[in-house]
Amino acid sequence: MTKAGVEAVVMTRPGAALEQRSFAAPQVQPGGAIIETVLSEVCGTDVHLHHGRLGGVPYPIIPGHVSCGRVVETGGALRDVDGQPITAGQLVTFYDVYKICGQCWHCLVAKAGTRCPERRVYGITTSANDGLLGGWAETIDLRPGVRIVPLPAGLDPLDFMGGGCGLPTGFHAVERAQVALGDTVVVQGSGPVGLNAAIFAQLTGALRVLVVGAPAARLEAARRLGVEDTLNVLEVADPAARARWVRERTSGRGADVVIEASGNPAAVREGLEMVRDAGRYVIVGQYTDAGEIALNPHLHLNRKHVTLLGCWGYEFTHLHRSLAMMARHAARFRWRELVTREYSLAEAGTALEDMERLRVVKAVIRVRA
Ligand SMILES: [Zn+2]
Ligand SMILES: [Zn+2]
């Protein structure tokens, strides 16, 4: 008797309606694992994928890069990074990036694993023709080398997915910004990355965090998370007025740190006018090529003596540490409340549309309880 098929949602090409397809049940590979999906996220990246705005995507793909589920079987003995065995039935997530080679110039010399050319990401740069390598599916095939991370005790899958990919990404941006005790931090953008950056900035010891974004529901979420004040960019359309709003709250100087998590190129010039002289500016929101802007190198950079940093993806360390921080602080920040709605696999298209129209803060696909 053959095993029953596995249902998965496939994005066949940019712009096309999502399709639900049946796949053969995967065979576990030595050093790999099979997990049955509990939740998978729907994020801004999936919207970009649907618009074909990311290069190097091997359509058709099964979207869903950050997911969690239960281990069905492992291909031999597997251990987590603490040396503990991975066992069947265990609730886990996994580092969605794999195949970082550890052998190339980027890995060995630059120590910039997120720029390794071999790097593949579940749900983004893995093709559905190669199997169940995305989270919008009943089962996920974890190939050898994929790092499995058990969910810490007491943490519900919904807590974790309320953070989703924004959790390690926001964590990475705050680490990159070197937020110091007593800093004032401005976050541009109130999506999951911005909200998580606002959380980790507070945990790092920022005196206060200000968020500039939209829509109102996301700004309310930011304030619930302890953000001191928010500015709605739909209500204040003039960039100069927005920069002034920041200066009015920083004795006319600007913020010590600005983190851009908006996805809008114009935010970068604006952010450089919000940061103080000799401050730090981290750009993490320009995940796709959304175009160019004009800067004045004298005013915005040189005379300002600003430190300008890009931040691409996240490494295993960011997932591991941000998850541990979440387990410690889930009662204070209540990530799960960021999930506005759960969708079934069949509703993936609606989830994608709701995400694109910013009707939800965080959307997740629930495959099973
Ligand atoms: Zn490499
Ligand atoms: Zn994501």
CSV table of C-alpha atoms and ligand atoms in Angstrom, one decimal:
chain,number,residue,atom,x,y,z
A,1,MET,CA,0.0,0.0,0.0
A,2,THR,CA,1.3,3.4,-0.8
A,3,LYS,CA,1.4,6.2,1.7
A,4,ALA,CA,-1.3,8.9,1.3
A,5,GLY,CA,-0.2,12.0,-0.6
A,6,VAL,CA,0.9,15.2,1.2
A,7,GLU,CA,-1.0,18.4,0.4
A,8,ALA,CA,1.0,21.5,-0.2
A,9,VAL,CA,0.4,25.0,-1.6
A,10,VAL,CA,2.4,25.8,-4.7
A,11,MET,CA,3.3,29.2,-6.1
A,12,THR,CA,3.8,28.2,-9.7
A,13,ARG,CA,5.1,31.6,-10.9
A,14,PRO,CA,4.8,35.3,-10.1
A,15,GLY,CA,1.3,36.6,-10.4
A,16,ALA,CA,-0.4,33.2,-10.8
A,17,ALA,CA,-3.1,32.0,-8.3
A,18,LEU,CA,-1.8,29.6,-5.7
A,19,GLU,CA,-2.4,26.0,-6.4
A,20,GLN,CA,-2.9,23.1,-3.9
A,21,ARG,CA,-1.1,20.0,-5.0
A,22,SER,CA,-0.6,16.5,-3.7
A,23,PHE,CA,3.0,15.3,-3.3
A,24,ALA,CA,4.4,11.9,-2.6
A,25,ALA,CA,5.2,11.4,1.1
A,26,PRO,CA,8.9,12.2,1.5
A,27,GLN,CA,11.5,9.6,2.5
A,28,VAL,CA,13.8,10.7,5.3
A,29,GLN,CA,17.4,11.1,4.3
A,30,PRO,CA,20.4,10.1,6.5
A,31,GLY,CA,21.0,13.2,8.7
A,32,GLY,CA,17.7,14.7,7.7
A,33,ALA,CA,14.3,14.6,9.3
A,34,ILE,CA,10.6,14.7,8.4
A,35,ILE,CA,8.3,17.0,10.4
A,36,GLU,CA,4.6,17.4,10.3
A,37,THR,CA,3.7,21.1,10.1
A,38,VAL,CA,1.8,22.8,12.8
A,39,LEU,CA,2.1,26.4,11.7
A,40,SER,CA,3.9,28.3,8.9
A,41,GLU,CA,4.1,32.0,8.5
A,42,VAL,CA,2.9,34.3,5.7
A,43,CYS,CA,5.1,37.3,5.6
A,44,GLY,CA,6.1,40.2,3.4
A,45,THR,CA,8.6,38.0,1.7
A,46,ASP,CA,5.8,35.8,0.4
A,47,VAL,CA,4.1,38.9,-1.1
A,48,HIS,CA,7.4,39.8,-2.8
A,49,LEU,CA,7.7,36.3,-4.1
A,50,HIS,CA,4.2,36.4,-5.5
A,51,HIS,CA,5.1,39.6,-7.4
A,52,GLY,CA,8.4,38.2,-8.6
A,53,ARG,CA,10.4,40.8,-6.9
A,54,LEU,CA,13.2,38.5,-5.6
A,55,GLY,CA,16.0,37.3,-7.9
A,56,GLY,CA,17.1,33.6,-8.1
A,57,VAL,CA,13.8,32.1,-7.1
A,58,PRO,CA,13.3,28.6,-8.7
A,59,TYR,CA,9.5,28.6,-9.3
A,60,PRO,CA,7.4,26.6,-8.7
A,61,ILE,CA,8.0,26.9,-5.0
A,62,ILE,CA,6.2,25.9,-1.8
A,63,PRO,CA,6.3,29.1,0.2
A,64,GLY,CA,6.6,29.3,4.0
A,65,HIS,CA,10.2,29.8,5.2
A,66,VAL,CA,9.7,30.0,9.0
A,67,SER,CA,7.6,27.1,10.3
A,68,CYS,CA,7.2,24.9,13.2
A,69,GLY,CA,6.0,21.3,13.6
A,70,ARG,CA,6.5,17.9,15.2
A,71,VAL,CA,9.3,15.5,14.4
A,72,VAL,CA,7.9,12.4,12.6
A,73,GLU,CA,11.2,10.6,12.1
A,74,THR,CA,14.9,11.4,11.8
A,75,GLY,CA,17.5,9.8,9.5
A,76,GLY,CA,19.7,8.4,12.2
A,77,ALA,CA,20.6,10.1,15.5
A,78,LEU,CA,20.3,13.9,15.4
A,79,ARG,CA,21.3,16.3,18.1
A,80,ASP,CA,20.4,20.0,18.7
A,81,VAL,CA,23.1,22.6,19.1
A,82,ASP,CA,23.2,21.9,22.9
A,83,GLY,CA,23.9,18.2,22.2
A,84,GLN,CA,20.5,17.0,23.2
A,85,PRO,CA,18.9,14.3,21.0
A,86,ILE,CA,16.1,15.2,18.5
A,87,THR,CA,13.3,12.8,19.1
A,88,ALA,CA,10.0,11.9,17.4
A,89,GLY,CA,7.1,13.9,18.6
A,90,GLN,CA,9.2,16.8,19.6
A,91,LEU,CA,7.9,20.3,18.8
A,92,VAL,CA,10.6,22.1,16.7
A,93,THR,CA,11.4,24.8,14.3
A,94,PHE,CA,14.5,24.9,12.1
A,95,TYR,CA,16.9,27.4,10.7
A,96,ASP,CA,15.3,28.0,7.3
A,97,VAL,CA,18.7,28.6,5.7
A,98,TYR,CA,20.8,25.6,4.7
A,99,LYS,CA,23.7,24.7,2.5
A,100,ILE,CA,25.9,27.5,3.9
A,101,CYS,CA,29.1,25.9,2.8
A,102,GLY,CA,31.6,26.9,5.4
A,103,GLN,CA,34.3,26.6,2.7
A,104,CYS,CA,34.0,29.7,0.5
A,105,TRP,CA,35.5,33.1,0.7
A,106,HIS,CA,32.4,34.6,2.1
A,107,CYS,CA,32.1,31.9,4.8
A,108,LEU,CA,35.8,31.6,5.7
A,109,VAL,CA,37.4,35.0,5.1
A,110,ALA,CA,34.6,37.6,5.4
A,111,LYS,CA,32.8,35.4,8.0
A,112,ALA,CA,29.6,36.6,6.3
A,113,GLY,CA,27.6,33.4,6.1
A,114,THR,CA,24.4,35.2,5.0
A,115,ARG,CA,26.2,36.1,1.8
A,116,CYS,CA,27.5,32.6,1.0
A,117,PRO,CA,26.6,31.9,-2.6
A,118,GLU,CA,25.6,28.3,-1.8
A,119,ARG,CA,23.0,29.4,0.7
A,120,ARG,CA,19.5,28.1,0.1
A,121,VAL,CA,16.4,29.1,2.0
A,122,TYR,CA,13.3,26.9,2.6
A,123,GLY,CA,10.2,28.4,0.9
A,124,ILE,CA,12.2,30.9,-1.1
A,125,THR,CA,15.2,29.5,-3.0
A,126,THR,CA,14.1,25.8,-2.9
A,127,SER,CA,12.0,24.5,-5.8
A,128,ALA,CA,8.8,22.4,-5.3
A,129,ASN,CA,10.3,20.2,-8.1
A,130,ASP,CA,12.8,19.1,-5.5
A,131,GLY,CA,10.3,18.1,-2.8
A,132,LEU,CA,8.5,19.4,0.2
A,133,LEU,CA,10.9,22.3,1.0
A,134,GLY,CA,8.5,24.9,2.2
A,135,GLY,CA,6.2,25.3,5.1
A,136,TRP,CA,2.8,25.7,3.4
A,137,ALA,CA,2.5,21.9,3.4
A,138,GLU,CA,1.3,19.1,5.6
A,139,THR,CA,4.8,17.8,5.9
A,140,ILE,CA,8.2,19.4,5.5
A,141,ASP,CA,11.3,17.4,4.4
A,142,LEU,CA,14.3,18.6,6.3
A,143,ARG,CA,17.4,17.7,4.3
A,144,PRO,CA,20.7,16.7,5.9
A,145,GLY,CA,22.4,19.8,7.4
A,146,VAL,CA,19.2,21.6,8.2
A,147,ARG,CA,19.6,22.8,11.8
A,148,ILE,CA,16.6,21.7,14.0
A,149,VAL,CA,15.8,23.9,17.0
A,150,PRO,CA,13.5,22.5,19.7
A,151,LEU,CA,10.9,25.0,20.9
A,152,PRO,CA,11.9,25.9,24.4
A,153,ALA,CA,9.7,24.5,27.2
A,154,GLY,CA,6.6,26.6,27.9
A,155,LEU,CA,6.7,28.3,24.5
A,156,ASP,CA,3.6,27.7,22.3
A,157,PRO,CA,4.0,27.4,18.5
A,158,LEU,CA,1.8,30.5,18.3
A,159,ASP,CA,4.2,32.5,20.4
A,160,PHE,CA,7.0,31.6,18.1
A,161,MET,CA,5.1,32.2,14.9
A,162,GLY,CA,4.0,35.6,16.3
A,163,GLY,CA,7.6,36.5,16.0
A,164,GLY,CA,8.3,34.4,12.8
A,165,CYS,CA,11.1,35.5,10.6
A,166,GLY,CA,10.8,39.0,12.1
A,167,LEU,CA,12.2,37.7,15.4
A,168,PRO,CA,15.7,36.8,14.3
A,169,THR,CA,15.8,39.5,11.7
A,170,GLY,CA,14.8,42.2,14.2
A,171,PHE,CA,17.3,40.7,16.7
A,172,HIS,CA,20.1,40.9,14.0
A,173,ALA,CA,19.3,44.5,13.2
A,174,VAL,CA,19.5,45.5,16.8
A,175,GLU,CA,22.7,43.6,17.3
A,176,ARG,CA,24.1,45.3,14.2
A,177,ALA,CA,23.1,48.7,15.5
A,178,GLN,CA,24.9,48.2,18.7
A,179,VAL,CA,22.1,49.8,20.7
A,180,ALA,CA,23.6,51.0,23.9
A,181,LEU,CA,22.1,51.5,27.4
A,182,GLY,CA,20.1,54.7,27.4
A,183,ASP,CA,19.8,55.1,23.6
A,184,THR,CA,16.8,56.6,21.9
A,185,VAL,CA,16.0,54.3,19.0
A,186,VAL,CA,13.7,55.1,16.1
A,187,VAL,CA,12.3,52.2,14.1
A,188,GLN,CA,11.0,53.0,10.6
A,189,GLY,CA,8.3,50.5,9.7
A,190,SER,CA,5.8,48.8,11.9
A,191,GLY,CA,5.7,45.3,10.3
A,192,PRO,CA,7.0,42.2,12.0
A,193,VAL,CA,10.6,43.1,11.5
A,194,GLY,CA,10.1,46.6,12.9
A,195,LEU,CA,8.1,45.4,15.9
A,196,ASN,CA,10.7,42.8,16.8
A,197,ALA,CA,13.4,45.4,16.4
A,198,ALA,CA,11.4,47.6,18.8
A,199,ILE,CA,11.2,44.7,21.3
A,200,PHE,CA,14.9,43.9,21.2
A,201,ALA,CA,16.0,47.5,21.3
A,202,GLN,CA,14.1,47.7,24.7
A,203,LEU,CA,15.7,44.5,25.9
A,204,THR,CA,19.1,45.8,24.9
A,205,GLY,CA,18.6,48.8,27.2
A,206,ALA,CA,17.3,51.5,25.0
A,207,LEU,CA,15.8,54.4,27.1
A,208,ARG,CA,13.0,54.7,24.6
A,209,VAL,CA,11.8,53.5,21.3
A,210,LEU,CA,9.8,55.5,18.7
A,211,VAL,CA,8.1,53.9,15.8
A,212,VAL,CA,7.3,55.6,12.5
A,213,GLY,CA,4.9,53.5,10.4
A,214,ALA,CA,1.4,52.4,9.4
A,215,PRO,CA,-1.4,51.4,9.5
A,216,ALA,CA,-2.9,52.3,12.9
A,217,ALA,CA,-3.4,48.7,14.1
A,218,ARG,CA,0.3,48.0,13.7
A,219,LEU,CA,1.2,51.2,15.6
A,220,GLU,CA,-1.2,50.2,18.4
A,221,ALA,CA,0.6,46.8,18.5
A,222,ALA,CA,3.9,48.8,18.8
A,223,ARG,CA,2.6,50.8,21.8
A,224,ARG,CA,1.4,47.6,23.5
A,225,LEU,CA,4.9,46.4,23.1
A,226,GLY,CA,6.2,49.3,25.1
A,227,VAL,CA,7.1,51.7,22.4
A,228,GLU,CA,6.9,55.2,23.8
A,229,ASP,CA,5.4,57.0,20.9
A,230,THR,CA,4.4,56.3,17.3
A,231,LEU,CA,3.9,58.4,14.2
A,232,ASN,CA,1.5,57.4,11.5
A,233,VAL,CA,3.0,58.0,8.1
A,234,LEU,CA,-0.4,58.0,6.5
A,235,GLU,CA,-1.4,61.0,8.7
A,236,VAL,CA,1.8,62.9,8.4
A,237,ALA,CA,2.7,62.7,4.8
A,238,ASP,CA,5.6,65.3,4.8
A,239,PRO,CA,9.0,63.6,5.4
A,240,ALA,CA,10.4,66.8,6.8
A,241,ALA,CA,7.6,66.9,9.4
A,242,ARG,CA,8.4,63.3,10.3
A,243,ALA,CA,12.0,64.0,10.8
A,244,ARG,CA,11.0,67.1,12.9
A,245,TRP,CA,8.8,64.9,15.0
A,246,VAL,CA,11.9,62.8,15.9
A,247,ARG,CA,14.0,65.9,16.6
A,248,GLU,CA,11.3,67.3,18.9
A,249,ARG,CA,11.6,64.2,21.0
A,250,THR,CA,15.4,64.2,21.1
A,251,SER,CA,16.3,67.8,22.2
A,252,GLY,CA,16.7,68.7,18.6
A,253,ARG,CA,19.5,66.3,17.9
A,254,GLY,CA,17.9,63.2,16.4
A,255,ALA,CA,18.0,59.6,17.6
A,256,ASP,CA,21.1,57.7,18.6
A,257,VAL,CA,20.0,54.8,16.4
A,258,VAL,CA,17.6,54.5,13.5
A,259,ILE,CA,16.6,51.1,12.2
A,260,GLU,CA,14.9,51.1,8.8
A,261,ALA,CA,12.4,48.2,8.4
A,262,SER,CA,9.9,49.8,6.0
A,263,GLY,CA,10.8,48.4,2.6
A,264,ASN,CA,10.4,51.9,1.1
A,265,PRO,CA,13.6,53.3,-0.4
A,266,ALA,CA,12.5,56.9,0.4
A,267,ALA,CA,12.6,56.0,4.1
A,268,VAL,CA,16.4,55.8,3.9
A,269,ARG,CA,16.9,59.5,3.2
A,270,GLU,CA,14.3,60.3,5.8
A,271,GLY,CA,16.0,58.1,8.3
A,272,LEU,CA,19.3,59.8,7.8
A,273,GLU,CA,17.6,63.0,8.7
A,274,MET,CA,16.2,61.4,11.9
A,275,VAL,CA,19.5,60.1,13.2
A,276,ARG,CA,21.8,62.3,15.3
A,277,ASP,CA,25.3,63.3,14.3
A,278,ALA,CA,27.7,60.3,14.8
A,279,GLY,CA,24.7,58.1,15.3
A,280,ARG,CA,24.1,54.6,13.8
A,281,TYR,CA,21.7,53.7,11.0
A,282,VAL,CA,20.9,50.1,10.1
A,283,ILE,CA,19.0,49.2,6.9
A,284,VAL,CA,17.2,45.9,7.1
A,285,GLY,CA,13.9,46.6,5.3
A,286,GLN,CA,15.2,46.8,1.7
A,287,TYR,CA,14.9,43.1,1.1
A,288,THR,CA,13.9,43.6,-2.5
A,289,ASP,CA,15.1,46.1,-5.1
A,290,ALA,CA,12.4,48.8,-4.8
A,291,GLY,CA,14.4,51.5,-6.6
A,292,GLU,CA,16.9,54.3,-6.0
A,293,ILE,CA,16.9,57.5,-4.0
A,294,ALA,CA,19.0,60.7,-4.0
A,295,LEU,CA,21.3,61.4,-1.0
A,296,ASN,CA,23.5,64.4,-0.3
A,297,PRO,CA,26.8,62.7,0.6
A,298,HIS,CA,28.0,65.8,2.4
A,299,LEU,CA,24.9,66.5,4.6
A,300,HIS,CA,23.6,63.0,5.1
A,301,LEU,CA,26.9,61.0,5.5
A,302,ASN,CA,30.2,62.8,5.7
A,303,ARG,CA,29.5,65.8,7.8
A,304,LYS,CA,27.0,63.9,9.8
A,305,HIS,CA,29.8,61.4,10.7
A,306,VAL,CA,27.1,58.7,10.7
A,307,THR,CA,27.7,54.9,10.8
A,308,LEU,CA,25.6,53.4,8.0
A,309,LEU,CA,25.1,49.6,8.1
A,310,GLY,CA,23.2,47.1,5.9
A,311,CYS,CA,21.8,43.9,7.5
A,312,TRP,CA,21.1,40.8,5.3
A,313,GLY,CA,19.2,37.9,6.6
A,314,TYR,CA,20.1,36.2,9.8
A,315,GLU,CA,22.5,33.5,11.0
A,316,PHE,CA,21.8,30.5,13.1
A,317,THR,CA,23.1,32.4,16.2
A,318,HIS,CA,20.4,35.0,15.8
A,319,LEU,CA,17.6,32.4,15.6
A,320,HIS,CA,19.0,30.6,18.6
A,321,ARG,CA,19.5,33.6,20.8
A,322,SER,CA,16.3,35.4,19.8
A,323,LEU,CA,14.3,32.3,20.5
A,324,ALA,CA,15.9,31.9,24.0
A,325,MET,CA,15.0,35.6,24.6
A,326,MET,CA,11.5,35.0,23.5
A,327,ALA,CA,11.1,32.1,25.9
A,328,ARG,CA,12.3,34.3,28.7
A,329,HIS,CA,10.2,37.4,27.8
A,330,ALA,CA,7.0,35.9,26.2
A,331,ALA,CA,4.8,37.1,29.2
A,332,ARG,CA,6.0,40.7,28.8
A,333,PHE,CA,5.8,41.0,25.0
A,334,ARG,CA,3.1,38.5,24.1
A,335,TRP,CA,4.3,37.8,20.6
A,336,ARG,CA,1.3,35.5,20.0
A,337,GLU,CA,-1.0,38.5,20.0
A,338,LEU,CA,0.7,39.8,16.9
A,339,VAL,CA,-1.0,37.0,15.0
A,340,THR,CA,-4.2,38.6,13.7
A,341,ARG,CA,-5.6,35.6,12.0
A,342,GLU,CA,-4.9,31.9,11.3
A,343,TYR,CA,-5.6,30.5,7.9
A,344,SER,CA,-5.9,26.9,6.6
A,345,LEU,CA,-3.8,25.7,3.7
A,346,ALA,CA,-6.8,26.2,1.4
A,347,GLU,CA,-7.0,29.8,2.5
A,348,ALA,CA,-3.3,30.6,1.7
A,349,GLY,CA,-4.3,32.9,-1.2
A,350,THR,CA,-6.5,35.0,1.2
A,351,ALA,CA,-3.7,35.1,3.7
A,352,LEU,CA,-1.3,36.4,1.1
A,353,GLU,CA,-3.8,39.0,0.0
A,354,ASP,CA,-4.5,40.1,3.6
A,355,MET,CA,-0.8,40.4,4.2
A,356,GLU,CA,-0.3,42.5,1.0
A,357,ARG,CA,-3.1,44.9,2.0
A,358,LEU,CA,-1.8,45.1,5.6
A,359,ARG,CA,-5.1,43.9,7.0
A,360,VAL,CA,-3.1,41.8,9.4
A,361,VAL,CA,-0.1,42.3,11.6
A,362,LYS,CA,1.0,38.7,11.3
A,363,ALA,CA,-0.7,35.9,9.3
A,364,VAL,CA,-0.1,32.2,9.9
A,365,ILE,CA,-1.2,29.1,8.2
A,366,ARG,CA,-2.3,26.5,10.7
A,367,VAL,CA,-1.9,23.0,9.3
A,368,ARG,CA,-2.8,21.1,12.5
A,369,ALA,CA,-3.3,21.6,16.2
B,1,ZN,ZN,30.0,29.6,1.8
B,2,ZN,ZN,9.4,35.8,6.5
